[in-house]
PDB file of C-alpha atoms in Angstrom:
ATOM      1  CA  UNK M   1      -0.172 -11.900  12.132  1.00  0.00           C
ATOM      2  CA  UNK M   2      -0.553 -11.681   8.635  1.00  0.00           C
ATOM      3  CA  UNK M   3      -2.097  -8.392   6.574  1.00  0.00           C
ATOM      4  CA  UNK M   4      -5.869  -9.134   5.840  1.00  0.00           C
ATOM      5  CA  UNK M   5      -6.033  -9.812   2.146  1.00  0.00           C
ATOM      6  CA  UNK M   6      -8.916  -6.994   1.737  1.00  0.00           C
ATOM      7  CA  UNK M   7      -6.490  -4.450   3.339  1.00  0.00           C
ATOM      8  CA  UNK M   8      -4.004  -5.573   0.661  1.00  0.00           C
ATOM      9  CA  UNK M   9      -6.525  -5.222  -1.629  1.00  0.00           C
ATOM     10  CA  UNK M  10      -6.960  -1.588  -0.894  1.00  0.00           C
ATOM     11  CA  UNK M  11      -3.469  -0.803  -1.172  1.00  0.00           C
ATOM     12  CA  UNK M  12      -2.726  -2.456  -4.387  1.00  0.00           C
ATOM     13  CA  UNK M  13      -5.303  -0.276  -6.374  1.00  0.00           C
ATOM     14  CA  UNK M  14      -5.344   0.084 -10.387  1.00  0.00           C
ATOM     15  CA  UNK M  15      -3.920   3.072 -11.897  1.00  0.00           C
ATOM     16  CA  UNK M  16      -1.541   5.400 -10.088  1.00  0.00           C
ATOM     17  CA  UNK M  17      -1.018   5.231  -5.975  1.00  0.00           C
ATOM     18  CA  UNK M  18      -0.313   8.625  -4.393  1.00  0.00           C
ATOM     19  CA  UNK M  19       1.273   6.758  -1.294  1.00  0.00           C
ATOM     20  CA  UNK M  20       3.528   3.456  -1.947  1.00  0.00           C
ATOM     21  CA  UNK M  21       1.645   0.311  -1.313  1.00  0.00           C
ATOM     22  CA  UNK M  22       4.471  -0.857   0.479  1.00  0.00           C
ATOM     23  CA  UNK M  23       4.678   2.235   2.960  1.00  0.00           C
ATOM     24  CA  UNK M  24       0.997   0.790   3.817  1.00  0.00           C
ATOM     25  CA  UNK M  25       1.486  -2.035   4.115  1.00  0.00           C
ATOM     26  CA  UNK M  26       4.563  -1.002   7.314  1.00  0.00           C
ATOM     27  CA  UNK M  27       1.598   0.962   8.643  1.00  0.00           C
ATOM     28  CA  UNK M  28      -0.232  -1.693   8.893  1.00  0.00           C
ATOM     29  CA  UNK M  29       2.467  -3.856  10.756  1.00  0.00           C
ATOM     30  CA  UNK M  30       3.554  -1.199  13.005  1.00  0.00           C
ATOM     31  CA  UNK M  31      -0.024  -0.630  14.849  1.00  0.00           C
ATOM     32  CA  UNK M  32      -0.282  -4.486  14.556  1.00  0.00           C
ATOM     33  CA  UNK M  33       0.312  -4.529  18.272  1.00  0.00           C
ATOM     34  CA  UNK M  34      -2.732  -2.191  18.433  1.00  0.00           C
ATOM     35  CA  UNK M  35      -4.835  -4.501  16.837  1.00  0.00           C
ATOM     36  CA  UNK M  36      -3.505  -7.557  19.367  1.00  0.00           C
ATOM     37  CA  UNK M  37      -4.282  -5.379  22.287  1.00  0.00           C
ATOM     38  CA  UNK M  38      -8.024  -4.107  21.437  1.00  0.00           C
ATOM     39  CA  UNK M  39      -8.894  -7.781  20.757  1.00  0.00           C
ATOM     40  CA  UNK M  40      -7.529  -9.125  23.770  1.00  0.00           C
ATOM     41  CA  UNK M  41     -10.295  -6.438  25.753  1.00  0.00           C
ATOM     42  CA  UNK M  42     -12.468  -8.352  23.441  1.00  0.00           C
ATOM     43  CA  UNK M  43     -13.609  -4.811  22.513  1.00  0.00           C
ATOM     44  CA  UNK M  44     -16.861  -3.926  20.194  1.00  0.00           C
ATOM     45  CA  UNK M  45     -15.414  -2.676  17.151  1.00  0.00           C
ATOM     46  CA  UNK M  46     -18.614   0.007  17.308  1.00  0.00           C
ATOM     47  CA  UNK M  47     -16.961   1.347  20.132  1.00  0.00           C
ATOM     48  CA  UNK M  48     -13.789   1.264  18.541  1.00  0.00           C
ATOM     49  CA  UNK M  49     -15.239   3.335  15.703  1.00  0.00           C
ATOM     50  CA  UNK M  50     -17.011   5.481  18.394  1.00  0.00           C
ATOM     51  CA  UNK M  51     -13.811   5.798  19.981  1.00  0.00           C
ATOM     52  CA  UNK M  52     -11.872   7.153  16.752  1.00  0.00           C
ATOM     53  CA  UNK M  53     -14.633   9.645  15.830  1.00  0.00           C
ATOM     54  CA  UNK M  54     -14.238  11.440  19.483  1.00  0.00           C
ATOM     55  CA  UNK M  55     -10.398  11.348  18.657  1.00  0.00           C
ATOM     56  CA  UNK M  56     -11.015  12.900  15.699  1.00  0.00           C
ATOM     57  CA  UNK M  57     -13.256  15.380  17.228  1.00  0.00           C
ATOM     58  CA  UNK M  58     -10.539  16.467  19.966  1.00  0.00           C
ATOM     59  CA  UNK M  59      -8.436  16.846  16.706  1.00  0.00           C
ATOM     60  CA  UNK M  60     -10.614  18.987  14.869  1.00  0.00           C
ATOM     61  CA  UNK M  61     -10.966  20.948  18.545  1.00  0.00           C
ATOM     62  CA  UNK M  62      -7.125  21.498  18.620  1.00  0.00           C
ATOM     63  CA  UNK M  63      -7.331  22.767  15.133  1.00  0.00           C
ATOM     64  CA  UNK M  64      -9.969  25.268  15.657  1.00  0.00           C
ATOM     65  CA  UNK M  65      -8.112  26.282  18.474  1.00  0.00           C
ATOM     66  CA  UNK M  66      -4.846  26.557  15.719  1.00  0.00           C
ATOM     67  CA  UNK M  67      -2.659  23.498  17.605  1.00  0.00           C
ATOM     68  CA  UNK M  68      -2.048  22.287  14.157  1.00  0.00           C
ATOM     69  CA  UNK M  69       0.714  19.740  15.436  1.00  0.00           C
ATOM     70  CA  UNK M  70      -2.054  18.071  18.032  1.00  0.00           C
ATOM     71  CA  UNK M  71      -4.430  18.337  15.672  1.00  0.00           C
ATOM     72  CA  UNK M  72      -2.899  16.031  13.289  1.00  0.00           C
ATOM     73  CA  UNK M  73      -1.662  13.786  15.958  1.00  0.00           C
ATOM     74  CA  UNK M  74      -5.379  13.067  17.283  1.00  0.00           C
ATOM     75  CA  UNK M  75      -6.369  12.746  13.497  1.00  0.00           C
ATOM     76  CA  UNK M  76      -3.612   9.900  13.369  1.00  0.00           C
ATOM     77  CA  UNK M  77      -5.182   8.297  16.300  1.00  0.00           C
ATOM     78  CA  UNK M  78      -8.476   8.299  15.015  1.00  0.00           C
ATOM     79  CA  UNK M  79      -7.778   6.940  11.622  1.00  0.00           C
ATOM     80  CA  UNK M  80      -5.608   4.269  13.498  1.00  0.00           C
ATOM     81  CA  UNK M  81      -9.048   3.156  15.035  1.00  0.00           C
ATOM     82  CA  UNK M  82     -10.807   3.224  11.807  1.00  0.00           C
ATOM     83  CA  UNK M  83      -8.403   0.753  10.305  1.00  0.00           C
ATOM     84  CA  UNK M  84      -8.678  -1.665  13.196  1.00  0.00           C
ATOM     85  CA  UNK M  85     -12.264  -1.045  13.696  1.00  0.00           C
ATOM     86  CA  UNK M  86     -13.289  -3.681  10.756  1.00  0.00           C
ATOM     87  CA  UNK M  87     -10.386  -5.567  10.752  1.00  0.00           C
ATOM     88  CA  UNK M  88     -10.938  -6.670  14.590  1.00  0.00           C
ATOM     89  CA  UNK M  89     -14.879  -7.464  13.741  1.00  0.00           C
ATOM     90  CA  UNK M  90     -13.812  -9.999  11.334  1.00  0.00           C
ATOM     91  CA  UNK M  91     -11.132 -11.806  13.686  1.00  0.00           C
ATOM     92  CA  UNK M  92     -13.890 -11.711  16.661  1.00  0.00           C
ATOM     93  CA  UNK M  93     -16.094 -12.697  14.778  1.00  0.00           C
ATOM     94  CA  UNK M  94     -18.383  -9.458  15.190  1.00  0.00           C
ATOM     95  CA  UNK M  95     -18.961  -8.188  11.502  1.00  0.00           C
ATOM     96  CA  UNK M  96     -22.533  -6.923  10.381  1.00  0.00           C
ATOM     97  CA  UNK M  97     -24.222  -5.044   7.787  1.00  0.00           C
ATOM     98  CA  UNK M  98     -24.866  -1.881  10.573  1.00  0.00           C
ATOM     99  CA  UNK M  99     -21.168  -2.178  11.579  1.00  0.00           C
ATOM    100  CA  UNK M 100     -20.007  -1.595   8.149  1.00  0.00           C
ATOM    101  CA  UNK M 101     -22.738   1.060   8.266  1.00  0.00           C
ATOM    102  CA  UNK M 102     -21.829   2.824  10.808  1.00  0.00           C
ATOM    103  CA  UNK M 103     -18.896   2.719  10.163  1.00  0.00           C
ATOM    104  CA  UNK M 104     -19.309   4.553   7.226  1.00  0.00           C
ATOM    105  CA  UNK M 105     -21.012   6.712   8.180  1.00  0.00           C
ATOM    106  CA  UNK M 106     -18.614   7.832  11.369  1.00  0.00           C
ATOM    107  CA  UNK M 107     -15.896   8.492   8.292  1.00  0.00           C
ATOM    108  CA  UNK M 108     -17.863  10.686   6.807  1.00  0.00           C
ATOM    109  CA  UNK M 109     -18.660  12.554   9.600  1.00  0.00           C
ATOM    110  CA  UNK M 110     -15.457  12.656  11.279  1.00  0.00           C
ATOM    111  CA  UNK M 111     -13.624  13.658   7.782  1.00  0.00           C
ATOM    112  CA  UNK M 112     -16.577  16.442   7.470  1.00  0.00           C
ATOM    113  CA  UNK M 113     -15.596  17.397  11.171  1.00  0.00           C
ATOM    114  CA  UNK M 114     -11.762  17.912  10.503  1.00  0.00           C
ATOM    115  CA  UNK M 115     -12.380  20.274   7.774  1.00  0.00           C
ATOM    116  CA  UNK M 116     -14.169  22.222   9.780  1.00  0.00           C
ATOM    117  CA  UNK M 117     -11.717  22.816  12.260  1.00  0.00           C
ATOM    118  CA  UNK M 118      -9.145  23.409  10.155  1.00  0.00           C
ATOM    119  CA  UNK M 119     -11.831  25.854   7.903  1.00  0.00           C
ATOM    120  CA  UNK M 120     -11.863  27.623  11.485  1.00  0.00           C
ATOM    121  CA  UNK M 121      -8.920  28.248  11.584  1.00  0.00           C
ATOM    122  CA  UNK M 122      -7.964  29.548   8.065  1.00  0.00           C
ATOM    123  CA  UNK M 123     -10.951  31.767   8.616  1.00  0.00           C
ATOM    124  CA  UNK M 124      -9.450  32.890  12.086  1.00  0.00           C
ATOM    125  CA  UNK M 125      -6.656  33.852  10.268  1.00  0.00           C
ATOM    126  CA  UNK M 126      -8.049  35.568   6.878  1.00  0.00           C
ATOM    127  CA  UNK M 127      -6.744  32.749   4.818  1.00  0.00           C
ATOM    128  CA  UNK M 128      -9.739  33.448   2.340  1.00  0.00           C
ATOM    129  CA  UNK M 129      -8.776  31.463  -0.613  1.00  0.00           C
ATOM    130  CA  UNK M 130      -7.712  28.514   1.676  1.00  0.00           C
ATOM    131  CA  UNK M 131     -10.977  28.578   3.250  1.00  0.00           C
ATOM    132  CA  UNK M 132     -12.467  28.083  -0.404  1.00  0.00           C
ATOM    133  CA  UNK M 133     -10.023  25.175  -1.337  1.00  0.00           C
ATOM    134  CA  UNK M 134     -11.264  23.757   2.087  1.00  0.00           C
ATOM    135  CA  UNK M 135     -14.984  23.536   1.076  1.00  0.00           C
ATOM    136  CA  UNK M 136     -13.857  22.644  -2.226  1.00  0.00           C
ATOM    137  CA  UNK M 137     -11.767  19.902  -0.344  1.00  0.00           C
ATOM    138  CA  UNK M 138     -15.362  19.116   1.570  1.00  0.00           C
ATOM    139  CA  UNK M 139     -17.266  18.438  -1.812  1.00  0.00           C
ATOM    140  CA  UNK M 140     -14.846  16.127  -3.411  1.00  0.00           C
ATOM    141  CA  UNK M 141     -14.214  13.941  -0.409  1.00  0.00           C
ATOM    142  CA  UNK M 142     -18.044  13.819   0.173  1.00  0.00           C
ATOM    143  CA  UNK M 143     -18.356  12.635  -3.608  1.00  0.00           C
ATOM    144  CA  UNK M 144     -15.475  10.300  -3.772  1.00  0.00           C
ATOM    145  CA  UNK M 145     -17.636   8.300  -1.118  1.00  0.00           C
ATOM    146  CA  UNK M 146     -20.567   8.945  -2.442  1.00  0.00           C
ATOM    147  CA  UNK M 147     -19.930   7.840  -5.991  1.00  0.00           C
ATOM    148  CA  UNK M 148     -18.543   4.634  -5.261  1.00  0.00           C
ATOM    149  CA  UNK M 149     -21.446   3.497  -2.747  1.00  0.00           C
ATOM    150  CA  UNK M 150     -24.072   4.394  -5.420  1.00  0.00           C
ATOM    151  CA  UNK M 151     -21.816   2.489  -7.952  1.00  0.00           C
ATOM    152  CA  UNK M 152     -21.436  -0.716  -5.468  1.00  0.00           C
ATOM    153  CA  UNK M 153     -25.127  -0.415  -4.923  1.00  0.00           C
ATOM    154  CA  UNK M 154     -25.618  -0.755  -9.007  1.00  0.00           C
ATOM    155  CA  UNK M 155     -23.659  -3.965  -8.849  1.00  0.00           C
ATOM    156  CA  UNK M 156     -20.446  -2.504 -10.092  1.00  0.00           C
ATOM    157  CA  UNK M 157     -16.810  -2.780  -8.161  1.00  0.00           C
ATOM    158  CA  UNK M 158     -14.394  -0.086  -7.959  1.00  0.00           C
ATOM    159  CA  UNK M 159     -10.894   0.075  -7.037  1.00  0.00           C
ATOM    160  CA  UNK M 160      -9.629   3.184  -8.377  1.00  0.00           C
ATOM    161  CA  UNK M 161      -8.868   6.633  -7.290  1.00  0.00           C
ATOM    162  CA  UNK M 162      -5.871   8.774  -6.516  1.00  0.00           C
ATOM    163  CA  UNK M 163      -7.423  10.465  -3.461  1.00  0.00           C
ATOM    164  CA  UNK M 164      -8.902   8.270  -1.241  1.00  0.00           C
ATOM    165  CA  UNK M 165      -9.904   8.792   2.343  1.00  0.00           C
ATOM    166  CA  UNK M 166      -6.136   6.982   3.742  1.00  0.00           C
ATOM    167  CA  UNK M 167      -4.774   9.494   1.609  1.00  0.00           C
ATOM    168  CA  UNK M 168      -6.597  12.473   2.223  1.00  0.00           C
ATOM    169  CA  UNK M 169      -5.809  11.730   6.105  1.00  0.00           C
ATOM    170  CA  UNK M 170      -2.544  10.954   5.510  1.00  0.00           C
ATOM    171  CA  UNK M 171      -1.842  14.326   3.427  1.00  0.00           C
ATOM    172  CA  UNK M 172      -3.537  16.514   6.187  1.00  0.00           C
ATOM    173  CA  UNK M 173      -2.212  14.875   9.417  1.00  0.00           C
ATOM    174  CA  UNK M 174       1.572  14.944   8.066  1.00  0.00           C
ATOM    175  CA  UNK M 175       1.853  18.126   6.540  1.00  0.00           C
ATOM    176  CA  UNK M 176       0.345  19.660   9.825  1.00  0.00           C
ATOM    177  CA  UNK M 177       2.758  17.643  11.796  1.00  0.00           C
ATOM    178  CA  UNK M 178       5.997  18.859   9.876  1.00  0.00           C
ATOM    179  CA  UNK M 179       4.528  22.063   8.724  1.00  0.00           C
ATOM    180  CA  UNK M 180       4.076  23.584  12.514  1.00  0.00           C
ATOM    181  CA  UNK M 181       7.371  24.890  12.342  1.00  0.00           C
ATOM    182  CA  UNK M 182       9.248  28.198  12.675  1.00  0.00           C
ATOM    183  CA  UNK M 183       9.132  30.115   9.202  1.00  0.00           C
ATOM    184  CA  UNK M 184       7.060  27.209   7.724  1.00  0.00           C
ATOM    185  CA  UNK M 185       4.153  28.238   9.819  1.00  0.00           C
ATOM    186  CA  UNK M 186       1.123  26.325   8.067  1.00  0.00           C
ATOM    187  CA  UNK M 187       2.842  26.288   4.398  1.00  0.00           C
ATOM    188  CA  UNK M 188       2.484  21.998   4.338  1.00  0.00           C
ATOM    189  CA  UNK M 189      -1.020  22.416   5.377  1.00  0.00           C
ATOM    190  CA  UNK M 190      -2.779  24.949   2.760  1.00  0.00           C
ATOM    191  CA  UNK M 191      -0.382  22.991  -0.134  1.00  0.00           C
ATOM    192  CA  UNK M 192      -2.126  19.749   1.154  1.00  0.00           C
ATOM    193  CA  UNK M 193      -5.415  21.085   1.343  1.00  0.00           C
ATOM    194  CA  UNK M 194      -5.039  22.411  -2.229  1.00  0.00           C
ATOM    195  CA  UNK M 195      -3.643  19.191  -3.506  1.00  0.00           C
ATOM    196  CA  UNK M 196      -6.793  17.374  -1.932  1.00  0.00           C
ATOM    197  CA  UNK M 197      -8.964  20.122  -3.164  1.00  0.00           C
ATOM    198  CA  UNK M 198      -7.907  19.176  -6.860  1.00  0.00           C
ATOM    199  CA  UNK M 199      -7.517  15.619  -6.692  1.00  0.00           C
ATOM    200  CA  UNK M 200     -10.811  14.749  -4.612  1.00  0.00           C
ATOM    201  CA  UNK M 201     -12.757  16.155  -7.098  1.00  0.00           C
ATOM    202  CA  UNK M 202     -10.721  14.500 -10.032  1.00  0.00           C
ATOM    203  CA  UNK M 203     -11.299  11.059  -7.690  1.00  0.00           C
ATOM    204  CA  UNK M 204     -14.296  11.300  -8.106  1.00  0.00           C
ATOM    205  CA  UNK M 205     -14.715  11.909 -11.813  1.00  0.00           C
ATOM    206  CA  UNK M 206     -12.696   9.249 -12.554  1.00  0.00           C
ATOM    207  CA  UNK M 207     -14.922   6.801 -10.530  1.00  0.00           C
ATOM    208  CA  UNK M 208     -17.617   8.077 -12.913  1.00  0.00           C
ATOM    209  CA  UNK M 209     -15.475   7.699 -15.755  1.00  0.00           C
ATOM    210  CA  UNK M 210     -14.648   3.737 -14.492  1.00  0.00           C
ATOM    211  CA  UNK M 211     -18.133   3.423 -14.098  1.00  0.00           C
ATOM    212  CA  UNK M 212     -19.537   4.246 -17.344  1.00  0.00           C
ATOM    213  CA  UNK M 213     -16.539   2.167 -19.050  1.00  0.00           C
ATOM    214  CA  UNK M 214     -17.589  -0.955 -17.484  1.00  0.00           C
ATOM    215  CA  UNK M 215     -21.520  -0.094 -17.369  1.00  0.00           C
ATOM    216  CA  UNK M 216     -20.664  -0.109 -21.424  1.00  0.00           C
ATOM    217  CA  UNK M 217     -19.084  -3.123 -21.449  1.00  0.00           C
ATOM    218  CA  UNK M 218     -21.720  -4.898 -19.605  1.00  0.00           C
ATOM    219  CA  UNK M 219     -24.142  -3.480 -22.589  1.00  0.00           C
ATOM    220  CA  UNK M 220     -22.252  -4.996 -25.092  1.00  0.00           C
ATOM    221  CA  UNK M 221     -21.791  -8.768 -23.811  1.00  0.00           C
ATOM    222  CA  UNK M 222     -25.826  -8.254 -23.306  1.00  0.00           C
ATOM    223  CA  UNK M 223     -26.549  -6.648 -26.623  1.00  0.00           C
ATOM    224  CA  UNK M 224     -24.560 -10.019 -27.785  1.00  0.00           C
ATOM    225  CA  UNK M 225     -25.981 -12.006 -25.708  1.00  0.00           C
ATOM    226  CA  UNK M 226     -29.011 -11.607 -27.414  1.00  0.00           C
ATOM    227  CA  UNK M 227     -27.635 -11.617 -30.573  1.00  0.00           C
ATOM    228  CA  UNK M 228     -26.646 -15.094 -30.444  1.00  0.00           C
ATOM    229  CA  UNK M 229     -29.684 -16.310 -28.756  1.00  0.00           C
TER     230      UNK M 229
END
């Protein structure tokens, strides 16, 4: 099975990638399989992306509860459904304008969700300052989404941004799988957190930034456009 060329697409982005194209792309391969299996159920891929937001859920459970290590494992799982979600539609020929949607609209909710079980516990434990670079973390994720759906919905196309939702999953689910160790405690965690904190936020500034630079573009080939005419 070859890699959808949109998923290739997302990997190769302009401007700099925080994780390696190339380690995506042997994501992608490995849960292959996955993808095989869930079609051959003939599955809805709205269940599939129902499916992944309860995983995420238990997650976000396990990290209340401070099980940072199954916490990031069920956050795995759950993004592993999210990627298959769409990519199954298309091969079943299932696709729609609600799936995307919903779709959507599940990411933003589960993401929303993690944080708050990990905000839980940071709070649980007095972290105070994490707990801030968590909402901060919140705001920026929430804007990175929301900044290039208004911009797709002006007609413009973006593929930039250092901290995108793969990566913001990717960052949280690893370093609370390696950092739930002795003397390490939940050091990986709060650095990852910070680092999506920060970058989110620039993410989505430089969306806006993208934005405006082609939005001024366009108002030039008008302005001589008109010019010639």
């Amino acid at each position: 099975m070859q890699i959808p060329e949109e998923y290739k697409k997302k990997f190769h982005r302009d401007g700099f990638n925080l994780i390696p194209p190339k380690f995506m792309e042997g994501f992608i391969r490995v849960i292959m399989p996955v993808a095989d299996f869930f079609k051959s159920l003939n599955m809805n891929p709205n269940t599939l992306t129902t499916f992944g937001t309860i995983l995420t859920i238990v997650g976000s459970i396990f990290y209340a509860l401070s099980y940072l290590r199954l916490g990031g494992l069920f956050i795995i799982f759950g993004a592993i459904c999210d990627t298959l979600d769409g990519w199954i539609a298309r091969d079943i020929g299932k696709k729609s304008k609600f799936g995307a949607l919903y779709d959507s609209v599940m990411d933003r909710y589960s993401e929303i969700i993690m944080y708050f079980g990990i905000a839980v516990h940071f709070v649980r434990t007095d972290s105070y300052w994490t707990s801030v670079a968590i909402f901060a973390a919140v705001g920026g994720s929430v804007m990175v989404s929301y900044v290039k759906a208004k911009a797709e919905g002006l007609g413009f196309e973006i593929n930039v941004g250092m901290m995108q939702r793969p990566e913001r999953i990717t960052y949280i689910a690893v370093a609370s799988i390696i950092g739930d160790l002795p003397y390490i405690d939940e050091l990986f965690l709060m650095i990852a957190i910070w680092i999506i904190a920060v970058l989110a936020n620039v993410t989505a500034m430089q969306r806006l930034v993208y934005v405006y630079k082609l939005a001024k573009v366009g108002s030039r080939t008008k302005t001589k456009r008109k010019a010639k005419k």
